[in-house]
CSV table of C-alpha atoms in Angstrom, one decimal:
chain,number,residue,atom,x,y,z
F,1,MET,CA,-136.8,-111.3,-48.3
F,2,PHE,CA,-137.0,-108.2,-46.2
F,3,ASN,CA,-133.8,-109.1,-44.5
F,4,LEU,CA,-132.0,-109.5,-47.9
F,5,LEU,CA,-133.1,-106.0,-49.1
F,6,LEU,CA,-132.0,-104.5,-45.8
F,7,ALA,CA,-128.5,-106.1,-46.1
F,8,LEU,CA,-128.2,-104.8,-49.6
F,9,MET,CA,-129.0,-101.2,-48.6
F,10,VAL,CA,-126.6,-101.3,-45.7
F,11,GLY,CA,-123.8,-102.5,-48.1
F,12,ILE,CA,-124.5,-99.7,-50.6
F,13,LEU,CA,-124.4,-97.2,-47.8
F,14,ILE,CA,-121.2,-98.5,-46.4
F,15,GLY,CA,-119.6,-98.5,-49.9
F,16,TRP,CA,-120.5,-94.9,-50.6
F,17,ASN,CA,-119.2,-93.8,-47.2
F,18,PHE,CA,-115.9,-95.6,-47.9
F,19,ASN,CA,-115.5,-94.0,-51.3
F,20,ALA,CA,-116.1,-90.5,-49.9
F,21,PHE,CA,-113.6,-91.1,-47.1
F,22,TYR,CA,-110.9,-92.4,-49.6
F,23,SER,CA,-111.4,-89.4,-51.9
F,24,ALA,CA,-110.9,-87.0,-49.0
F,25,LEU,CA,-107.6,-88.6,-48.1
F,26,ASN,CA,-106.1,-88.7,-51.7
F,27,THR,CA,-106.1,-85.2,-53.3
F,28,PRO,CA,-105.4,-85.2,-57.1
F,29,LYS,CA,-101.6,-84.6,-58.0
F,30,ILE,CA,-100.8,-81.7,-60.3
F,31,ILE,CA,-97.6,-81.8,-62.5
F,32,ASN,CA,-96.1,-78.4,-63.3
F,33,ASN,CA,-94.6,-78.4,-66.8
F,34,ASP,CA,-92.6,-75.3,-65.9
F,35,ILE,CA,-90.3,-76.9,-63.3
F,36,ASN,CA,-86.8,-75.1,-63.6
F,37,ILE,CA,-83.9,-76.9,-62.0
F,38,SER,CA,-81.3,-74.8,-63.7
F,39,GLN,CA,-80.3,-72.8,-60.6
F,40,SER,CA,-77.7,-75.4,-59.7
F,41,ILE,CA,-76.3,-75.7,-63.2
F,42,PRO,CA,-73.5,-73.3,-64.4
F,43,ILE,CA,-74.4,-70.8,-67.1
F,44,ASP,CA,-72.1,-70.7,-70.2
F,45,PRO,CA,-69.9,-67.5,-69.6
F,46,SER,CA,-69.8,-66.9,-73.4
F,47,GLY,CA,-73.5,-66.2,-73.4
F,48,LYS,CA,-74.3,-68.8,-76.0
F,49,SER,CA,-77.7,-70.5,-76.0
F,50,ILE,CA,-77.7,-73.7,-73.8
F,51,GLU,CA,-78.6,-76.9,-75.6
F,52,LYS,CA,-81.7,-78.5,-74.1
F,53,GLU,CA,-82.3,-82.1,-73.3
F,54,LYS,CA,-85.7,-83.8,-73.0
F,55,ILE,CA,-86.3,-86.5,-70.4
F,56,LYS,CA,-89.3,-88.8,-70.2
F,57,ILE,CA,-91.1,-89.2,-66.9
F,58,ALA,CA,-92.2,-92.8,-66.9
F,59,ASP,CA,-95.0,-92.7,-64.3
F,60,THR,CA,-96.6,-89.5,-65.7
F,61,GLU,CA,-95.7,-89.7,-69.4
F,62,LYS,CA,-95.0,-85.9,-69.2
F,63,THR,CA,-92.0,-84.1,-70.7
F,64,LEU,CA,-89.6,-81.9,-68.6
F,65,THR,CA,-87.1,-79.4,-70.1
F,66,ILE,CA,-83.7,-79.4,-68.4
F,67,GLU,CA,-80.8,-77.1,-69.2
F,68,ALA,CA,-77.7,-79.3,-69.9
F,69,THR,CA,-74.3,-78.3,-68.3
F,70,PRO,CA,-72.0,-76.8,-71.0
F,71,GLU,CA,-68.3,-78.0,-71.5
F,72,VAL,CA,-66.2,-75.3,-69.9
F,73,LYS,CA,-62.6,-75.0,-71.3
F,74,THR,CA,-60.3,-73.6,-68.6
F,75,PRO,CA,-56.9,-72.2,-69.6
F,76,PRO,CA,-54.1,-74.8,-69.4
F,77,LYS,CA,-51.8,-74.6,-66.3
F,78,THR,CA,-48.1,-74.0,-66.8
F,79,SER,CA,-46.4,-77.4,-66.5
F,80,GLN,CA,-43.4,-78.1,-64.3
F,81,THR,CA,-41.2,-78.8,-67.3
F,82,ASP,CA,-42.1,-75.4,-68.7
F,83,THR,CA,-41.2,-73.8,-65.4
F,84,PHE,CA,-37.9,-75.7,-65.3
F,85,TYR,CA,-37.0,-74.5,-68.7
F,86,THR,CA,-38.0,-70.9,-67.9
F,87,LEU,CA,-35.8,-70.9,-64.8
F,88,LEU,CA,-32.8,-72.0,-66.9
F,89,ASN,CA,-33.4,-69.3,-69.5
F,90,GLN,CA,-33.6,-66.7,-66.7
F,91,ASN,CA,-30.2,-67.8,-65.4
F,92,LEU,CA,-31.8,-69.1,-62.2
F,93,PHE,CA,-29.8,-72.4,-62.3
F,94,SER,CA,-30.0,-73.0,-58.5
F,95,ASP,CA,-33.7,-72.6,-58.5
F,96,ALA,CA,-34.0,-75.0,-61.5
F,97,MET,CA,-31.9,-77.6,-59.6
F,98,ALA,CA,-34.2,-77.3,-56.6
F,99,LEU,CA,-37.1,-78.2,-58.9
F,100,TYR,CA,-35.0,-81.0,-60.3
F,101,LEU,CA,-34.4,-82.6,-56.9
F,102,ASP,CA,-38.1,-82.8,-56.2
F,103,ALA,CA,-39.1,-84.1,-59.6
F,104,ASN,CA,-40.6,-87.5,-60.4
F,105,GLN,CA,-39.0,-90.0,-62.8
F,106,LYS,CA,-41.1,-88.9,-65.7
F,107,ASN,CA,-40.1,-85.2,-65.3
F,108,LEU,CA,-36.5,-86.0,-64.7
F,109,SER,CA,-36.1,-87.5,-68.1
F,110,LEU,CA,-37.6,-84.3,-69.6
F,111,TYR,CA,-35.4,-82.1,-67.4
F,112,ARG,CA,-32.3,-83.9,-68.6
F,113,VAL,CA,-33.1,-83.1,-72.2
F,114,SER,CA,-33.6,-79.4,-71.3
F,115,LEU,CA,-30.3,-79.3,-69.5
F,116,GLU,CA,-28.3,-80.8,-72.4
F,117,GLU,CA,-29.7,-78.1,-74.7
F,118,TYR,CA,-29.1,-75.4,-72.0
F,119,PHE,CA,-25.5,-76.5,-71.4
F,120,GLN,CA,-24.8,-76.6,-75.1
F,121,LYS,CA,-25.9,-73.0,-75.6
F,122,LYS,CA,-24.3,-71.7,-72.4
F,123,SER,CA,-21.0,-73.2,-73.4
F,124,LEU,CA,-20.9,-70.9,-76.4
F,125,SER,CA,-22.2,-67.8,-74.7
F,126,SER,CA,-20.6,-68.0,-71.3
F,127,PRO,CA,-18.3,-71.1,-71.1
F,128,GLU,CA,-16.9,-70.3,-67.6
F,129,ASP,CA,-20.4,-70.2,-66.1
F,130,ALA,CA,-21.4,-73.3,-68.1
F,131,ILE,CA,-18.4,-75.2,-66.5
F,132,ARG,CA,-19.4,-74.2,-63.0
F,133,GLU,CA,-23.0,-75.2,-63.5
F,134,MET,CA,-22.1,-78.5,-65.3
F,135,LEU,CA,-19.8,-79.4,-62.3
F,136,GLU,CA,-22.7,-78.6,-60.0
F,137,TYR,CA,-25.0,-80.8,-62.0
F,138,ILE,CA,-22.5,-83.7,-62.2
F,139,GLU,CA,-22.3,-83.7,-58.4
F,140,LEU,CA,-26.0,-84.5,-58.4
F,141,GLU,CA,-25.8,-86.9,-61.4
F,142,PRO,CA,-22.3,-88.3,-61.5
F,143,GLU,CA,-23.3,-90.9,-64.0
F,144,HIS,CA,-24.8,-88.5,-66.6
F,145,ARG,CA,-22.4,-89.2,-69.4
F,146,ASN,CA,-23.6,-86.5,-71.9
F,147,THR,CA,-23.0,-83.7,-69.5
F,148,GLN,CA,-19.5,-85.0,-68.8
F,149,LEU,CA,-18.7,-85.1,-72.5
F,150,GLN,CA,-20.1,-81.6,-72.9
F,151,LEU,CA,-17.8,-80.4,-70.0
F,152,ILE,CA,-14.8,-82.0,-71.7
F,153,GLU,CA,-15.5,-80.1,-75.0
F,154,THR,CA,-15.9,-76.9,-73.1
F,155,TYR,CA,-12.6,-77.4,-71.4
F,156,LYS,CA,-10.9,-78.0,-74.7
F,157,ASN,CA,-12.5,-74.9,-76.3
F,158,LEU,CA,-11.0,-72.8,-73.5
F,159,GLU,CA,-7.6,-74.7,-74.0
F,160,GLN,CA,-7.9,-76.1,-70.5
F,161,TYR,CA,-6.6,-79.4,-71.9
F,162,LYS,CA,-5.3,-80.8,-68.6
F,163,LYS,CA,-8.7,-80.7,-67.0
F,164,ALA,CA,-10.2,-82.4,-70.1
F,165,ILE,CA,-7.5,-85.0,-70.1
F,166,ASN,CA,-8.1,-85.8,-66.4
F,167,LEU,CA,-11.9,-86.2,-66.9
F,168,LEU,CA,-11.4,-88.3,-70.0
F,169,THR,CA,-9.1,-90.6,-68.1
F,170,GLU,CA,-11.6,-90.9,-65.3
F,171,LEU,CA,-14.4,-91.8,-67.8
F,172,ILE,CA,-12.2,-94.4,-69.5
F,173,GLU,CA,-11.3,-96.1,-66.2
F,174,THR,CA,-14.8,-96.1,-64.7
F,175,THR,CA,-16.9,-97.2,-67.7
F,176,THR,CA,-17.1,-100.3,-69.7
F,177,HIS,CA,-19.0,-98.9,-72.7
F,178,ILE,CA,-18.2,-100.3,-76.2
F,179,ASP,CA,-17.6,-96.7,-77.5
F,180,ASN,CA,-14.6,-96.2,-75.2
F,181,ASP,CA,-12.5,-96.2,-78.4
F,182,LYS,CA,-13.9,-92.7,-78.9
F,183,LEU,CA,-12.9,-91.6,-75.4
F,184,ASN,CA,-9.4,-93.0,-76.0
F,185,SER,CA,-9.1,-91.2,-79.3
F,186,ASN,CA,-10.3,-88.0,-77.6
F,187,LEU,CA,-7.7,-88.4,-74.9
F,188,LEU,CA,-4.8,-88.8,-77.3
F,189,SER,CA,-5.9,-85.8,-79.4
F,190,SER,CA,-6.4,-83.7,-76.4
F,191,SER,CA,-3.0,-84.7,-75.1
F,192,GLN,CA,-1.4,-83.8,-78.4
F,193,SER,CA,-3.1,-80.4,-78.4
F,194,TYR,CA,-1.8,-79.8,-74.9
F,195,ILE,CA,1.7,-80.8,-75.8
F,196,GLU,CA,1.7,-78.4,-78.8
F,197,LEU,CA,0.3,-75.6,-76.5
F,198,LEU,CA,3.2,-76.1,-74.0
F,199,LYS,CA,5.8,-76.2,-76.8
F,200,ASN,CA,4.5,-73.0,-78.4
F,201,SER,CA,4.5,-71.2,-75.1
F,202,LYS,CA,8.0,-72.5,-74.3
F,203,ASN,CA,6.7,-74.0,-71.0
F,204,PHE,CA,9.1,-76.8,-71.2
F,205,GLN,CA,9.2,-77.7,-67.5
F,206,GLU,CA,5.4,-78.1,-67.4
F,207,LEU,CA,5.6,-80.2,-70.6
F,208,SER,CA,8.1,-82.5,-69.0
F,209,ASN,CA,6.1,-82.8,-65.8
F,210,PHE,CA,2.9,-83.5,-67.7
F,211,LEU,CA,4.5,-86.3,-69.8
F,212,GLU,CA,6.1,-87.9,-66.7
F,213,GLU,CA,2.8,-87.8,-64.9
F,214,ARG,CA,1.0,-89.5,-67.8
F,215,ILE,CA,3.7,-92.2,-68.0
F,216,GLU,CA,3.4,-92.8,-64.3
F,217,HIS,CA,-0.4,-93.1,-64.7
F,218,GLY,CA,0.1,-96.0,-67.1
F,219,LEU,CA,-2.5,-95.3,-69.8
F,220,HIS,CA,-1.3,-95.2,-73.4
F,221,LEU,CA,2.3,-95.6,-72.3
F,222,PRO,CA,3.9,-95.8,-75.8
F,223,PHE,CA,2.3,-92.4,-76.9
F,224,TYR,CA,3.6,-90.5,-73.8
F,225,ILE,CA,7.0,-92.3,-73.7
F,226,TYR,CA,7.7,-91.3,-77.3
F,227,ALA,CA,6.5,-87.7,-76.7
F,228,LEU,CA,8.8,-87.4,-73.7
F,229,ALA,CA,11.7,-88.8,-75.7
F,230,GLU,CA,11.1,-86.3,-78.5
F,231,HIS,CA,11.0,-83.5,-75.9
F,232,HIS,CA,14.4,-84.7,-74.5
F,233,VAL,CA,15.9,-84.7,-78.0
F,234,THR,CA,14.7,-81.1,-78.5
F,235,MET,CA,16.3,-80.1,-75.3
F,236,GLN,CA,19.4,-82.0,-76.3
F,237,LYS,CA,19.2,-84.3,-73.3
F,238,PHE,CA,20.2,-87.4,-75.3
F,239,ALA,CA,20.9,-89.8,-72.5
F,240,PRO,CA,17.3,-89.9,-71.0
F,241,ALA,CA,15.9,-89.8,-74.5
F,242,ILE,CA,17.8,-93.0,-75.5
F,243,LYS,CA,16.7,-94.8,-72.4
F,244,LEU,CA,13.0,-94.1,-73.2
F,245,LEU,CA,13.3,-95.0,-76.8
F,246,LYS,CA,14.9,-98.4,-75.9
F,247,GLU,CA,11.6,-99.3,-74.2
F,248,LEU,CA,9.8,-98.8,-77.5
F,249,GLU,CA,12.0,-100.7,-79.9
F,250,PHE,CA,9.6,-103.6,-80.2
F,251,ASP,CA,6.4,-101.7,-79.9
F,252,ASP,CA,4.0,-102.4,-82.9
F,253,GLU,CA,3.1,-98.7,-83.3
F,254,TYR,CA,6.1,-96.8,-82.1
F,255,GLY,CA,9.0,-99.3,-82.7
F,256,GLU,CA,9.9,-97.9,-86.1
F,257,LYS,CA,9.6,-94.3,-84.9
F,258,ALA,CA,11.8,-95.0,-82.0
F,259,LYS,CA,14.6,-96.5,-84.2
F,260,ASN,CA,14.5,-93.5,-86.5
F,261,LEU,CA,14.7,-91.1,-83.6
F,262,LEU,CA,17.7,-93.0,-82.2
F,263,LEU,CA,19.5,-92.5,-85.5
F,264,GLU,CA,18.8,-88.8,-85.3
F,265,ILE,CA,20.3,-88.7,-81.8
F,266,GLU,CA,23.4,-90.5,-83.1
F,267,LYS,CA,23.9,-87.8,-85.8
F,268,ALA,CA,23.3,-85.0,-83.3
F,269,GLN,CA,25.8,-86.4,-80.9
F,270,ALA,CA,28.4,-86.7,-83.7
F,271,GLN,CA,27.8,-83.1,-84.6
F,272,GLU,CA,28.0,-82.0,-81.0
F,273,GLN,CA,31.4,-83.6,-80.6
F,274,GLU,CA,32.6,-81.2,-83.4
F,275,TYR,CA,31.9,-78.2,-81.2
F,276,VAL,CA,35.0,-77.7,-79.0
F,277,HIS,CA,33.7,-74.7,-77.1
F,278,LYS,CA,30.5,-74.5,-75.2
F,279,LEU,CA,29.8,-70.9,-73.9
F,280,PRO,CA,26.9,-69.8,-71.7
F,281,LEU,CA,24.5,-67.2,-72.8
F,282,ILE,CA,22.2,-64.9,-70.8
F,283,LYS,CA,18.7,-64.4,-72.2
F,284,LYS,CA,17.4,-60.8,-71.9
F,285,GLY,CA,13.9,-60.5,-73.5
F,286,GLU,CA,14.1,-61.9,-77.0
F,287,HIS,CA,17.9,-61.6,-77.2
F,288,TYR,CA,21.0,-63.3,-75.8
F,289,THR,CA,24.1,-61.7,-74.3
F,290,ILE,CA,27.6,-63.0,-73.8
F,291,GLU,CA,30.5,-61.8,-71.6
F,292,VAL,CA,33.7,-60.8,-73.4
F,293,MET,CA,37.0,-59.2,-72.6
F,294,VAL,CA,38.4,-56.5,-74.9
F,295,ASP,CA,42.0,-55.6,-73.9
F,296,ASN,CA,41.2,-56.8,-70.4
F,297,THR,CA,38.1,-54.7,-70.2
F,298,PRO,CA,35.0,-56.8,-69.3
F,299,LEU,CA,32.0,-56.1,-71.5
F,300,THR,CA,28.5,-57.5,-72.2
F,301,LEU,CA,27.6,-57.8,-75.8
F,302,LEU,CA,24.3,-58.8,-77.6
F,303,LEU,CA,24.6,-61.6,-80.1
F,304,ASP,CA,23.7,-60.1,-83.5
F,305,THR,CA,24.6,-62.3,-86.5
F,306,GLY,CA,23.0,-59.6,-88.8
F,307,ALA,CA,25.7,-57.0,-87.9
F,308,THR,CA,28.8,-57.0,-90.2
F,309,LEU,CA,31.2,-55.8,-87.5
F,310,THR,CA,31.2,-56.0,-83.7
F,311,MET,CA,30.2,-52.7,-82.3
F,312,ILE,CA,31.0,-51.3,-78.8
F,313,ASN,CA,30.0,-48.1,-77.0
F,314,GLU,CA,33.0,-45.7,-77.2
F,315,ASP,CA,32.5,-44.7,-73.6
F,316,LYS,CA,33.5,-48.3,-72.6
F,317,LEU,CA,36.9,-48.3,-74.4
F,318,SER,CA,39.6,-45.6,-74.5
F,319,SER,CA,42.9,-47.1,-75.5
F,320,LEU,CA,42.3,-49.0,-78.8
F,321,THR,CA,44.4,-48.6,-81.9
F,322,MET,CA,42.6,-46.3,-84.4
F,323,ILE,CA,42.1,-47.7,-87.9
F,324,ASN,CA,39.6,-45.3,-89.4
F,325,ASP,CA,38.1,-42.4,-87.4
F,326,HIS,CA,35.4,-41.4,-89.8
F,327,ILE,CA,32.8,-43.9,-90.9
F,328,THR,CA,29.0,-43.8,-90.9
F,329,LEU,CA,26.8,-46.5,-89.4
F,330,LYS,CA,23.2,-47.0,-90.5
F,331,THR,CA,21.0,-47.8,-87.6
F,332,ALA,CA,17.2,-48.1,-87.0
F,333,GLY,CA,17.4,-44.5,-85.6
F,334,GLY,CA,19.3,-43.2,-88.6
F,335,GLU,CA,22.9,-42.7,-89.5
F,336,ILE,CA,25.5,-42.1,-86.8
F,337,PRO,CA,29.3,-41.4,-86.9
F,338,ALA,CA,31.6,-44.1,-85.8
F,339,GLN,CA,35.3,-45.3,-85.9
F,340,ILE,CA,37.0,-48.5,-86.7
F,341,GLN,CA,39.5,-49.5,-84.0
F,342,GLU,CA,41.6,-52.6,-83.2
F,343,ALA,CA,41.9,-54.5,-80.0
F,344,GLN,CA,45.1,-56.3,-79.2
F,345,SER,CA,43.1,-59.2,-77.6
F,346,PHE,CA,39.5,-60.2,-77.8
F,347,ASN,CA,38.5,-63.0,-75.4
F,348,VAL,CA,35.2,-65.0,-75.4
F,349,GLY,CA,35.3,-67.8,-72.8
F,350,ASP,CA,38.5,-69.8,-73.5
F,351,ILE,CA,38.8,-68.4,-77.0
F,352,GLU,CA,41.2,-65.5,-77.7
F,353,LEU,CA,41.5,-63.5,-81.0
F,354,GLN,CA,44.3,-61.1,-81.6
F,355,ASN,CA,44.2,-57.8,-83.5
F,356,PHE,CA,40.4,-57.9,-83.6
F,357,GLN,CA,38.7,-55.0,-85.2
F,358,VAL,CA,35.6,-53.4,-83.8
F,359,THR,CA,33.6,-50.3,-84.5
F,360,THR,CA,33.0,-47.7,-81.7
F,361,SER,CA,30.4,-45.0,-81.5
F,362,ALA,CA,28.3,-43.0,-79.1
F,363,TYR,CA,25.3,-45.3,-80.0
F,364,LYS,CA,24.2,-47.1,-76.9
F,365,GLN,CA,22.5,-50.5,-76.7
F,366,GLU,CA,19.9,-51.4,-74.2
F,367,LYS,CA,21.0,-54.0,-71.6
F,368,ALA,CA,24.5,-54.3,-73.2
F,369,ASP,CA,27.7,-52.5,-74.0
F,370,GLY,CA,27.5,-53.3,-77.7
F,371,LEU,CA,26.9,-56.0,-80.4
F,372,LEU,CA,28.9,-59.2,-81.2
F,373,GLY,CA,28.8,-59.3,-85.0
F,374,MET,CA,29.6,-61.5,-87.9
F,375,ASN,CA,33.3,-60.6,-88.0
F,376,PHE,CA,33.6,-62.8,-84.9
F,377,PHE,CA,31.2,-65.6,-85.9
F,378,LYS,CA,32.8,-66.1,-89.3
F,379,GLU,CA,35.9,-67.4,-87.7
F,380,PHE,CA,34.0,-70.4,-86.3
F,381,LYS,CA,31.5,-73.1,-87.0
F,382,PHE,CA,28.8,-72.1,-84.5
F,383,LYS,CA,25.4,-73.2,-83.2
F,384,ILE,CA,23.1,-71.3,-80.8
F,385,ASP,CA,21.0,-73.5,-78.6
F,386,GLN,CA,18.2,-71.1,-77.6
F,387,GLU,CA,16.5,-73.6,-75.2
F,388,GLU,CA,19.7,-74.3,-73.2
F,389,SER,CA,21.1,-70.7,-73.8
F,390,VAL,CA,24.4,-72.1,-75.0
F,391,LEU,CA,26.7,-71.0,-77.8
F,392,TYR,CA,28.6,-73.9,-79.4
F,393,LEU,CA,31.8,-73.0,-81.3
F,394,SER,CA,34.6,-74.9,-83.1
F,395,GLU,CA,37.4,-73.5,-85.3
F,396,ARG,CA,36.7,-73.8,-89.0
F,397,LYS,CA,38.9,-76.3,-90.7
F,398,THR,CA,41.2,-74.9,-93.4
F,399,LEU,CA,42.3,-76.9,-96.4
C-alpha cells in the first residue's frame, strides 16, 4: 500500500515538472491586427481612396485588412501603322518604305491601304512626285496591281499616254485576270487619246512611228492597222494605205470601215489626176511661200487667197507697164498709196501667164517680196496640201 502511494506521488511530481517545462518552451502567440503590407503595393496616383479587401485567416479566425492594387491606365503607345501614315503625310516617303520593309504580314496589309490613299491624293497635288514614288514602290511590290493602275491614270492625266500604254500592255500580257477586258478597253482609249494628241500637235512622224510600233507588237492589230491607214490617207500616201486596208477587208469589226475608206481613196485619186501642176511650197511660220518669176525677176511671194490682187514691193520691180499710178490699199497698218502695173510674163513653176496685173507699193512683207493673190488663183482649180506643202493646180475648163 505504501509503495502504491509512493508511486502515485512520484507520477504527479513528474507530470507537474513536464507541464512547467513545456510551458517554458512554447510562449503564447500574439496576432497584430494592424499588420500593413501596403508598402509593396502601388498607390493610385489620382489620390482616390483605395478599395479594401478582407481576407480570412483560417488558423486564427482573425481578419486582416489589405490594400488592393488599383487598375492603372497608361497612355496608349503610338502604333507602327500610325507612324507609317505620319511619315507619308510628312513627305518622308523613303523613311516610310524603310518601315515597310521591316513590317510583318499584318502590318503590311494596313500599310498597303495607307499607300493607296496616299498615292491617290499625291497624284492630284503633285503628280510628278507621285509617279516617282509609285515607281519606287512598284520595284518593291511588282505585283501590286492597284498601284500600277493608279500610275497609269496619273500618266494619262499628264498626257503621258505612251508610258500609260506601255504599262497597260505589260499588265495585259503578264496577268490572267478575268477583268482584262477593262485593261484592253483602257489600252484602246489611251491609244486613241495619244493619236489625237499627235494629230493636233501635227507631230505626224511620231504618230507614224507609234502606230508602226504597235502593229509590230501584235496586240489589237486591226485597231492600229486602220489608224495607220487613216493617217496615210490624210498624208495622201494612198499606196501604203491601200495595202493596209486590204488586210482588213474580212475583219469582223473593221472590214466595213476598210471598204469605205478604200472608196474614199479612189475618189481622192481621181481628183488628184485632175491637177496637172504640182508646185512645192515653203512653210514659214503659219504661212506658205512660193517662188515666181515676174519679167524674169525671181521673187518670193506669200500665198494669200484673201487678197484681191497680187501685190509686190515696188523696190523689187522697176520696168513694168503702168496701168494706174494712184490707188489706195487698205492694210492692217492703215491705208497706203499704190500703183497697178502689168508684167509681160508671170511664171509659177511650169505655168506662164502673160500681161498679168499686179499692184506695187512701198509696203513690205515679212519673209517675202509680196503676196500672191486671187487674181492668180481664179485662173485655176487649186488645192493646197498643207501637210505635204504642195500647191495643186489645173486649168479651169471653159464651156
